[in-house]
mmCIF file of C-alpha atoms in Angstrom:
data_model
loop_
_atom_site.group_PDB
_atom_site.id
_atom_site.type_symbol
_atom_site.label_atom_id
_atom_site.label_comp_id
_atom_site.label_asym_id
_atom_site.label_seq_id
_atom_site.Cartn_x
_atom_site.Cartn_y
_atom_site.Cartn_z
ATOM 1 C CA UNK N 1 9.698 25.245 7.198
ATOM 2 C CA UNK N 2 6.392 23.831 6.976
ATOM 3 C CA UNK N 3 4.223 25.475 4.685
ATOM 4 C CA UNK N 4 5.818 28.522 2.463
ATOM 5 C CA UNK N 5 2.626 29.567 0.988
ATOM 6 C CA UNK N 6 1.614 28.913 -2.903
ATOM 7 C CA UNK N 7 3.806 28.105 -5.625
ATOM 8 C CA UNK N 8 3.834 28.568 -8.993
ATOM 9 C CA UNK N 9 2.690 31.560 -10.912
ATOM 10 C CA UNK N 10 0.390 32.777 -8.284
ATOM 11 C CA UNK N 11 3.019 31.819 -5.778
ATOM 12 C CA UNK N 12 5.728 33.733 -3.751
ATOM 13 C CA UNK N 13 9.410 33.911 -4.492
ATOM 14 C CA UNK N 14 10.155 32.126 -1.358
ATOM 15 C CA UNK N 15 7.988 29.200 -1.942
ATOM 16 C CA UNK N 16 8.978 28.378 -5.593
ATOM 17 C CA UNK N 17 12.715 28.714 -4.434
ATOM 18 C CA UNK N 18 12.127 25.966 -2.124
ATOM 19 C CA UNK N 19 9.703 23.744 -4.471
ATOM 20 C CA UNK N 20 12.479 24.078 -7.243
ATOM 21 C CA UNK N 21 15.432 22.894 -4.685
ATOM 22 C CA UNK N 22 12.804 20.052 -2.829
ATOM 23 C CA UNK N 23 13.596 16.665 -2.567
ATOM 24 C CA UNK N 24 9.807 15.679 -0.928
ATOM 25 C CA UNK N 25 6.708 17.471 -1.820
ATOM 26 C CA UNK N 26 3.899 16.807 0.303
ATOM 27 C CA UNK N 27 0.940 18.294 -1.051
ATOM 28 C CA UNK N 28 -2.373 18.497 0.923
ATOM 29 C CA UNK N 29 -5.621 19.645 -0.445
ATOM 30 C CA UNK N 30 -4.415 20.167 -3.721
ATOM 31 C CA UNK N 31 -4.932 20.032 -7.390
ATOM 32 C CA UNK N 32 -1.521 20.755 -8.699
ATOM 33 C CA UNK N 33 -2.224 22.191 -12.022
ATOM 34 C CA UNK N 34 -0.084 22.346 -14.678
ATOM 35 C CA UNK N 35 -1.186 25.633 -14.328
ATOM 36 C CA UNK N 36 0.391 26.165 -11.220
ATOM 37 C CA UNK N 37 3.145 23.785 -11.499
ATOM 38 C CA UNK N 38 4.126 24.312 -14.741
ATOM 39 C CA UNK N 39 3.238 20.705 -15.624
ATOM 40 C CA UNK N 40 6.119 19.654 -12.752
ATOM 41 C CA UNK N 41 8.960 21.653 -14.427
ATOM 42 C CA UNK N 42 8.263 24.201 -11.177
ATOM 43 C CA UNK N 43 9.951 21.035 -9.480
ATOM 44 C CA UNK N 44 13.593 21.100 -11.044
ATOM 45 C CA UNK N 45 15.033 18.342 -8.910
ATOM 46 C CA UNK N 46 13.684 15.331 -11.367
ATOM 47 C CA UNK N 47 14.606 13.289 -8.754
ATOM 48 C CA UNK N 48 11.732 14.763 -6.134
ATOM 49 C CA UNK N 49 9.572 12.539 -4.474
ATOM 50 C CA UNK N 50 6.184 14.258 -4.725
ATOM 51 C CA UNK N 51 3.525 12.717 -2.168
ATOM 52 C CA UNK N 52 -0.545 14.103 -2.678
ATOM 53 C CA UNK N 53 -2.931 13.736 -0.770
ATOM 54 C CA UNK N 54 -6.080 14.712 -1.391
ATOM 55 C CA UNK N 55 -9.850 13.158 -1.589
ATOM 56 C CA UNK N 56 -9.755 13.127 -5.272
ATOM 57 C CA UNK N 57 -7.843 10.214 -6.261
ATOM 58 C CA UNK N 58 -7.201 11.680 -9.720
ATOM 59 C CA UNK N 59 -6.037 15.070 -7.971
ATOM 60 C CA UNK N 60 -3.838 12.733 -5.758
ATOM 61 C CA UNK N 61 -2.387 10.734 -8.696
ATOM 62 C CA UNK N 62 -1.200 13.436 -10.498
ATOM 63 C CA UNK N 63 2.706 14.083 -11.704
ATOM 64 C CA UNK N 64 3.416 10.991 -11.047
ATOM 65 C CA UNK N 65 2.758 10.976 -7.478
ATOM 66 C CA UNK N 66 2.430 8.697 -4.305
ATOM 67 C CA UNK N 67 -1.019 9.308 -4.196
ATOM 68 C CA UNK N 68 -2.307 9.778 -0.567
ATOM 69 C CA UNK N 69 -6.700 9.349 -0.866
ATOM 70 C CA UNK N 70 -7.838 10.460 2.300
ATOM 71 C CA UNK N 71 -9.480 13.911 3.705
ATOM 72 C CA UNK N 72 -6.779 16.202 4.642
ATOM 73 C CA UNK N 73 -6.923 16.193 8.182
ATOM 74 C CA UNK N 74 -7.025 12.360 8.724
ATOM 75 C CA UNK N 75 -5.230 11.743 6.231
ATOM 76 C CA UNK N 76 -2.132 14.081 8.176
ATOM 77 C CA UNK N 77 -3.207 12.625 11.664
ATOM 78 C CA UNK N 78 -2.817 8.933 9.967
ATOM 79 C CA UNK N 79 0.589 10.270 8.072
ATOM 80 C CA UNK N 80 1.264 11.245 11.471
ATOM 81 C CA UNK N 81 0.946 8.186 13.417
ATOM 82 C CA UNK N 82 3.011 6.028 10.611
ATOM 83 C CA UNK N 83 6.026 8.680 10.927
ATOM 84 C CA UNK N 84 5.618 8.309 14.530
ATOM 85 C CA UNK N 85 6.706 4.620 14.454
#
């Protein structure tokens, strides 16, 4: 799937099912609280790659992750392009 809706404790049984069994998070747009994420325990897999991006660069940098600095729609067309190679 694509997009499961929100996770964490505002999220949907669906979505935190998949987030806890992910091996790549790409997050778009953003914050990832610890809040929401349970300061990354919501991600059981320890061994999850977690890729932000966001137009924050601390948002982006959070939990450890590839941070991705970029507004979210060219930052998806230019994630888009580099897959596409």
């Amino acid at each position: 799937p694509c997009a499961m809706g929100a996770i964490g404790v505002t999220g949907g049984t669906a979505a935190n099912a998949l987030a806890a069994k992910a091996d790549l998070i790409l997050a778009v747009g953003t914050r990832l609280s610890d809040f929401t994420t349970a300061s990354r325990s919501l991600f059981r897999t320890s061994s999850a790659t977690l890729i932000q991006l966001n137009a924050a660069g601390f948002d982006a940098a959070k939990h450890g992750a590839l941070p991705l600095i970029a507004d979210a729609r060219a930052g998806l067309d230019a994630l888009d392009r580099a897959l596409a190679t």
